[in-house]
Amino acid sequence: MRQDLVLLVIFIAMIGVFSAINPRFFSLPAAANILQDFSPVVLMAIGQTFVIASKGIDLSVGSVLGLSGVVMALVIRACNEAGYDPSLTIGLGLLAAMAVGLAVGLVNGLMITYFRLVPFIATLATFGAAAGLSLVATGGVQIAGGPQAVIMLGNKAYGGAFTVPVIAVFVVIAVSWVFLAKSRFGRWTYAIGSNAFAARGSGIDVQRHLIKVYMLSGLLASLAGAFVYFRLGSGSPLSGRGGELSAIAAAVIGGVSLHGGSGKLGGTVLGALITTAVLSGLIMVGVEPNWQQIVVAALIAFAVGIQSVRGPSAGGTS
């Protein structure tokens, strides 16, 4: 049976179990909260899917989320204090956040392709640097001071569950699926992950493509930072802590092979939905929040174990 179908069955069963224990889990407010938690995770996980499919890893996404949100908050506060129009203020803040993500992704890509650092070490370095810059820029405190339009944009729900940023996330999911499953960019990503030497021999500029992949991951992590900023109305240097673990968990649970060359974006989306729903459900049934990281780690271990049993090519392609 296809892994994405298995994940869908697991998700439905999980809803039934949590709803039986606490009926509030199967409610519109609970669904709205899960969507809010799901959105930044799935954005990072999509980037992670491209990276892992190319046989890499990106440990910097959580720190990029935090740094992007902080930079966005600082730019928006400065523009708001200068009396700029709220729409222009938000637009400039969003562009600043995206620039941060692209810059970190570029650094990651250059270190991996031209300085020959393994992805784990390269992205671990930017993970620490981005986290440190966030603390330096803020002094360890949240940055607020944006216009009221920020709060309205991030929290006004349509249909009881869908805010404008959540709707935007679903648009990003759709566009990313097309890129991975139907475009040359996706085919080249899988080819490099399967066999970089053969991909180079077939005419693919492997170094240039990998730089683009890591820049894409950084960009999506920065959009996750923007989402969190809209949700909270402020930027916090700690908002992305543990985000890399959640993103990797979603991708691996979704069937993206750590051996590279395979994986489906639909599985990643379901993986992100399962991880966020599990954590929300555990809280609603009375499990302490401190257990969240342990649960995510256990889910990763379980998914990797399943991959090991099924073999490197178990994930398939989109």
XYZ file of C-alpha atoms in Angstrom:
318
model
C 0.000 0.000 0.000
C 1.216 3.533 -0.770
C 2.764 5.242 2.231
C 0.689 8.402 1.876
C -2.490 6.311 2.054
C -1.143 4.549 5.154
C -0.427 7.930 6.728
C -3.948 9.124 5.929
C -5.398 6.050 7.640
C -3.144 6.652 10.662
C -4.225 10.293 10.817
C -7.928 9.391 10.733
C -7.407 6.728 13.406
C -5.503 9.203 15.546
C -8.373 11.694 15.318
C -10.743 8.955 16.475
C -8.594 8.004 19.467
C -7.981 11.548 20.697
C -11.634 12.504 20.124
C -12.790 9.508 22.149
C -10.578 10.575 25.054
C -11.366 14.291 24.736
C -14.298 15.261 22.448
C -12.932 18.820 22.194
C -10.184 17.493 19.916
C -12.794 16.999 17.174
C -13.923 20.625 17.084
C -13.418 23.684 14.904
C -11.323 25.599 17.486
C -9.009 22.587 17.865
C -8.708 22.275 14.078
C -7.887 25.987 13.806
C -5.161 25.622 16.423
C -3.681 22.569 14.670
C -3.598 24.469 11.364
C -1.738 27.323 13.061
C 0.850 24.876 14.440
C 0.972 22.893 11.197
C 1.685 25.814 8.859
C 5.246 26.803 9.894
C 6.204 23.129 10.293
C 5.011 22.178 6.818
C 6.803 25.154 5.244
C 10.113 24.050 6.771
C 9.339 20.417 5.964
C 8.761 21.197 2.276
C 12.214 22.757 2.084
C 13.601 19.766 3.964
C 11.952 17.450 1.411
C 13.843 19.054 -1.466
C 17.092 18.999 0.525
C 16.803 15.374 1.690
C 15.727 14.253 -1.793
C 19.027 15.722 -3.028
C 20.779 13.604 -0.337
C 21.410 16.489 2.035
C 20.117 17.830 5.320
C 19.347 21.336 6.568
C 19.696 21.814 10.323
C 19.470 25.604 10.085
C 15.751 25.949 9.315
C 14.629 26.473 12.921
C 17.188 29.227 13.487
C 16.318 30.789 10.128
C 12.673 30.872 11.217
C 13.642 32.745 14.379
C 16.067 35.158 12.696
C 13.666 35.913 9.828
C 10.855 36.671 12.264
C 13.124 38.957 14.283
C 14.356 40.850 11.215
C 10.784 41.188 9.966
C 9.682 42.528 13.349
C 12.543 45.066 13.465
C 11.849 46.323 9.936
C 8.099 46.562 10.541
C 8.589 48.388 13.838
C 10.978 50.890 12.214
C 8.613 51.514 9.289
C 5.612 51.817 11.596
C 7.401 54.369 13.777
C 8.338 56.305 10.617
C 4.641 56.515 9.698
C 4.695 54.286 6.627
C 1.453 52.903 5.202
C 0.614 49.570 6.956
C 0.523 47.611 3.684
C 3.924 48.957 2.631
C 5.263 48.324 6.138
C 4.173 44.685 6.088
C 5.470 44.212 2.549
C 8.913 45.571 3.421
C 9.053 43.400 6.521
C 8.156 40.303 4.504
C 10.818 41.087 1.887
C 13.413 41.511 4.645
C 12.489 38.136 6.135
C 12.728 36.433 2.747
C 16.117 38.055 2.106
C 17.405 36.540 5.355
C 16.267 33.063 4.338
C 17.763 33.334 0.868
C 21.060 34.628 2.292
C 21.410 31.785 4.792
C 20.444 29.257 2.114
C 23.062 30.719 -0.217
C 25.738 30.421 2.479
C 24.711 26.820 3.121
C 24.831 25.988 -0.572
C 28.224 27.615 -1.113
C 29.794 25.878 1.877
C 28.491 22.507 0.690
C 29.329 22.844 -3.009
C 32.479 24.978 -3.144
C 34.043 24.452 0.289
C 33.144 20.737 0.287
C 31.643 20.721 3.772
C 29.203 17.912 4.453
C 25.618 19.257 4.738
C 25.365 18.276 8.409
C 28.385 20.418 9.389
C 27.609 23.343 7.057
C 24.022 23.728 8.208
C 24.958 23.115 11.835
C 27.296 26.114 11.552
C 24.573 28.383 10.137
C 22.151 26.999 12.716
C 24.394 28.350 15.473
C 25.202 31.594 13.677
C 21.551 32.438 12.937
C 20.485 31.616 16.491
C 23.266 33.809 17.854
C 22.407 36.707 15.548
C 18.780 36.531 16.697
C 19.830 36.916 20.319
C 22.303 39.703 19.530
C 19.728 41.658 17.513
C 17.029 41.432 20.185
C 18.891 41.104 23.464
C 16.828 37.980 24.026
C 13.454 39.772 24.130
C 10.486 39.778 21.765
C 10.196 42.587 19.208
C 6.712 44.046 18.803
C 5.564 47.510 17.704
C 3.883 46.647 14.418
C 0.640 48.132 13.081
C -2.742 46.720 14.096
C -3.073 45.305 10.577
C -0.491 42.650 11.509
C -2.709 41.248 14.253
C -5.787 41.376 12.010
C -3.996 39.641 9.141
C -2.602 36.865 11.293
C -5.630 36.126 13.451
C -8.822 36.961 11.551
C -10.194 33.535 10.607
C -12.494 32.744 7.703
C -14.758 29.750 8.150
C -13.580 29.576 11.730
C -10.168 28.104 10.903
C -8.494 29.702 7.861
C -6.532 32.911 8.294
C -4.919 34.652 5.308
C -1.443 33.271 6.214
C -2.856 29.717 6.482
C -4.461 30.067 3.043
C -1.125 31.343 1.699
C 0.600 28.247 3.123
C -1.743 25.966 1.173
C -0.904 27.921 -1.991
C 2.812 27.369 -1.268
C 2.137 23.640 -0.784
C 0.426 23.428 -4.182
C 3.177 25.343 -5.992
C 5.894 23.270 -4.294
C 4.162 20.041 -5.314
C 4.197 21.146 -8.947
C 7.897 22.041 -8.695
C 8.879 18.704 -7.169
C 6.564 16.362 -9.069
C 6.126 17.976 -12.471
C 9.080 20.253 -13.212
C 12.661 19.800 -14.364
C 13.769 21.237 -11.030
C 12.212 18.295 -9.204
C 13.587 15.722 -11.645
C 17.090 17.129 -11.266
C 16.743 17.113 -7.472
C 15.849 13.413 -7.479
C 18.629 12.653 -9.971
C 21.282 14.318 -7.824
C 20.043 12.519 -4.735
C 20.082 9.167 -6.503
C 23.533 9.519 -8.070
C 25.292 12.901 -8.216
C 28.070 11.526 -10.452
C 25.596 10.229 -13.027
C 23.583 13.458 -12.807
C 26.721 15.466 -13.553
C 27.514 13.147 -16.452
C 24.053 13.753 -17.919
C 24.681 17.488 -18.075
C 23.164 18.708 -14.791
C 25.117 21.503 -13.082
C 25.047 19.782 -9.701
C 26.707 22.574 -7.710
C 24.437 25.284 -9.060
C 21.333 23.170 -8.506
C 22.257 22.308 -4.914
C 22.747 26.004 -4.140
C 19.226 26.617 -5.442
C 17.865 23.763 -3.308
C 19.366 25.184 -0.111
C 18.226 28.695 -1.000
C 14.720 27.306 -1.471
C 14.903 25.665 1.948
C 16.054 28.946 3.496
C 13.291 30.871 1.735
C 10.585 28.509 2.990
C 11.996 28.673 6.531
C 11.857 32.468 6.339
C 8.201 32.282 5.262
C 7.626 30.097 8.317
C 9.201 32.871 10.400
C 6.879 35.406 8.785
C 3.901 33.155 9.561
C 4.856 32.967 13.235
C 5.288 36.750 13.312
C 1.814 37.291 11.895
C 0.377 34.810 14.386
C 2.007 36.357 17.462
C 2.320 39.969 16.358
C 5.963 39.956 17.436
C 9.306 38.399 16.591
C 11.049 36.183 19.125
C 14.613 34.836 18.876
C 13.367 31.575 20.429
C 10.381 30.990 18.147
C 12.197 28.553 15.871
C 13.779 26.443 18.609
C 13.384 22.756 17.739
C 11.911 23.595 14.336
C 14.563 21.622 12.481
C 13.585 18.484 14.395
C 9.897 18.929 13.552
C 10.677 19.578 9.883
C 12.902 16.518 9.540
C 10.325 14.426 11.398
C 7.548 15.489 9.023
C 9.618 14.694 5.935
C 10.901 11.336 7.200
C 7.514 10.241 8.550
C 6.109 11.226 5.148
C 8.416 8.723 3.467
C 11.262 10.920 2.217
C 14.281 8.611 2.147
C 17.389 9.768 4.008
C 19.350 7.962 1.273
C 18.188 10.655 -1.178
C 16.552 10.396 -4.569
C 12.985 9.704 -3.442
C 10.063 11.051 -1.476
C 6.620 12.515 -2.022
C 5.516 15.980 -1.009
C 2.033 14.649 -0.214
C 3.620 12.358 2.355
C 5.536 15.276 3.868
C 2.334 17.286 4.238
C 0.641 14.366 5.980
C 3.745 13.876 8.112
C 3.602 17.506 9.234
C -0.121 17.186 9.935
C 0.399 14.024 11.980
C 3.249 15.431 14.082
C 1.426 18.661 14.925
C -1.888 16.899 15.557
C -0.204 14.330 17.810
C 1.401 17.035 19.927
C -1.857 18.982 20.154
C -3.770 15.820 21.016
C -1.320 14.819 23.740
C -1.719 18.211 25.394
C -5.511 18.001 25.204
C -5.528 14.580 26.859
C -3.330 15.816 29.682
C 0.224 14.849 28.681
C 2.805 17.413 29.802
C 4.280 19.649 27.041
C 7.798 18.641 28.112
C 7.199 15.281 26.433
C 6.746 16.857 22.985
C 10.397 16.646 21.880
C 10.566 13.034 23.095
C 7.492 12.120 21.063
C 8.863 13.800 17.913
C 12.208 12.021 18.349
C 10.400 8.700 18.786
C 8.388 9.314 15.611
C 11.605 9.986 13.670
C 13.217 6.820 15.015
C 10.138 4.790 14.098
C 9.964 6.226 10.571
C 13.689 5.680 9.941
C 13.321 2.127 11.227
C 10.492 1.482 8.759
C 12.635 2.894 5.944
C 15.516 0.609 6.913
C 13.238 -2.426 6.759
C 11.674 -1.445 3.446
C 14.937 -0.396 1.811
C 16.387 2.844 0.374
C 13.882 3.172 -2.458
C 10.788 2.707 -0.328
C 9.758 6.325 -0.468
C 9.182 6.489 -4.213
C 8.986 9.756 -6.124
C 6.283 12.321 -6.467
